């Protein structure tokens, strides 16, 4: 601690002595003199301590950043705000620091005592508020670092005896539902402690999915139980959990906060901009956080806003402003009316974690239905249609629907039990559009408001909360607008994820042996094979046409892409932004691109692989397009951009690069320049029509047709980009349509001759039919990507 001497010197209120509780002494901080009565750290006053308004006429004694006054790092009395009148913080001569509400009730104190003549209260430059004895060694009587609320500052330890508790919402600082703590096994964990249920959800040893990183490797042996964020941006915990921010390595202003949505984020202050950006995130998948959406609702992951909660069909919100309260059924409970007839609504890719009433291995769908009907509390069941682990299809009955989430690529479906007579909306296509939020501003009950003031105060409260409501609404609207038109810098706030990191140029140069092995080109760059120092084989893309943007903008964009995590999207491992260099590091795909595989004469992709590639690609795209914002359009779907891993699972590559490259300017909802590749481009590009996610659906349709017929959409035709006449859907589409018109055995006519007779006619027909719908000229007639997934998938299950 090189600066420890200056820390102790620089205190504006170095000494507060208080002899008499009743004296209106200027030696205590009072809530009325908010501006003057603060403690500021020095010499560069990074932190301020004082009374912070948390509601109308409600204050908390807190510490915040002087240049970011709404970022509280510590609160003395988060669950007991004090009145705006006659509330004080006073330091008693006995050494006790006491917060008094309305000159009547003690709501908080340090509960310290000393025999020393004097005590000092100091706010250090690191944000620590310290109560010191005036002894030779200045012994610390109490310090705020020992009692964290939801934030850890650099080098502030989180110990076994303390924990972080999230705030209730973005605007309500009282204790919320999430807790970061060391459990009795010495492991650092995140827990949801809801009003009715609680569960630990991190680390996630028991969950298995391709979407998960590795949450194990924790040690239970070290019982020192301490974790901290260091100055350079690493989180180090005694259970061997380590975590680095993407900007690791420089001393910057940082904080670690357990946010109200249950995620732990490390924030970095951008120099000069006085705004916080997320430089690290413990849980990249917000929907796996328990309790994030209340009972009978489900969570979906929306890249820019993080997550969205929606009610299950046949249910409605308890409180549309507070998603955590969940939804209630629009029908009588099953046990109240056992005469109600049931039906089961299939919800593909849904899962509800925990609270299984029973587990039945090797049960068919019908057997599972019968199990559920026998139990009046049964609200539905999870059924994995495929045989997993040799147990046959599995059935889990649920009596509570909690921790629901939907994620593209999740295998298995949930079957919700609804009354046969109930009308419901299909959730797959009717999500809540940007509605609700968990940060509604509500009035704070003040039980001891003086009588005379009653009416006006009530009005003020009402007015304030109405204003708050309007504000929230405006905020949401602006938010949606911003993201629809311009995935703005604000998305920064949600960027970054575990494992994703920054590489240095020299590191990548070495990994690729001086960029010697070229494996591909396109998407604004050249791709090289490389081997990292940990022996991981990677693909390194060097961008040629880099937009004229600074490193922090680049970082913002890249970390959004890096955050997209789906088994059918190519994973981005990191990036490099150094001087004029901009590079992206991706996972390496053993089997190259779909294009290479289709044109290869030595090996033929068999039917099962082709079918799986069609399904996987659709899943990847559905994820990109998911939900209300149509956030990422790929705009260049073609066989070259569909890569195949060692199991021939497809991964869509080259998405989300539009803002990194000069040539692709996003201009409101239309792109100013034609993008895409001849043969795969939707007609909208040529006719200058609005560009929506349906352009990807079109290109996808062409790719599927190419895959099943073995004919290239570009072979033998000259299409000039702007020549609409000759575009004419390309010959491939016209040809397939003609075959279909001609007769019943049309699938046999169009199938790739290289497959011989080794294909499934039903599957072939489904794919061809869906593909033809995808390439409809009128964009509104084309199905959405998630609809495509459903169609292909439902067939897979029947067969
Ligand atoms: C924890 O980390 C230390 C040092 O990196 C290592 O020696 C030890 O084996 C790790 N313990 C476990 C249980 O992984
Ligand atoms: C336990 O963790 C602490 C803090 O991380 C570390 O200093 C100490 O060396 C660890 N002890 C063992 C036995 O690994
Ligand atoms: C269901 O039955 C219970 C107990 O008889 C009753 O308290 C409750 O109000 C009933 N609920 C509905 C929605 O009818
Ligand atoms: C599943 O059930 C079928 C028929 O009931 C039986 O033939 C099969 O052996 C069972 N499989 C397992 C893994 O128990
Ligand atoms: C904050 O949340 C708590 C707990 O839900 C609630 O009691 C309190 O009234 C809320 N305060 C404000 C200002 O909304």
Coordinates of N, CA and C and ligand atoms in Angstrom, one line a residue, residues 217-221 238-241, ligand 1:
X217 N -13.7 -27.8 -11.0 CA -12.4 -27.5 -10.7 C -12.3 -26.7 -9.5
X218 N -13.3 -26.7 -8.7 CA -13.2 -26.0 -7.4 C -12.6 -26.9 -6.4
X219 N -11.8 -26.3 -5.5 CA -11.2 -27.1 -4.5 C -12.1 -26.9 -3.2
X220 N -12.3 -28.0 -2.5 CA -13.0 -27.9 -1.2 C -12.1 -27.9 0.0
X221 N -10.8 -28.0 -0.3 CA -9.8 -28.2 0.8 C -9.3 -27.0 1.5
X238 N -10.2 -18.6 -2.8 CA -9.4 -19.7 -2.2 C -9.9 -21.1 -2.6
X239 N -11.0 -21.2 -3.3 CA -11.4 -22.5 -3.8 C -10.9 -22.7 -5.2
X240 N -9.9 -22.0 -5.6 CA -9.3 -22.1 -6.9 C -10.1 -21.6 -8.0
X241 N -11.2 -20.9 -7.8 CA -11.9 -20.2 -8.9 C -11.1 -19.0 -9.2
Ligands
LIG1 C1 -5.6 -25.3 -6.9 O1 -4.6 -24.5 -7.5 C2 -3.3 -24.8 -7.1 C3 -2.3 -23.8 -7.7 O2 -2.7 -23.5 -9.0 C4 -3.0 -26.2 -7.5 O3 -1.7 -26.6 -7.1 C5 -4.0 -27.2 -6.9 O4 -3.8 -28.5 -7.4 C6 -5.4 -26.7 -7.2 N1 -6.3 -27.5 -6.4 C7 -7.4 -28.2 -7.0 C8 -8.2 -29.0 -6.1 O5 -7.6 -28.1 -8.2

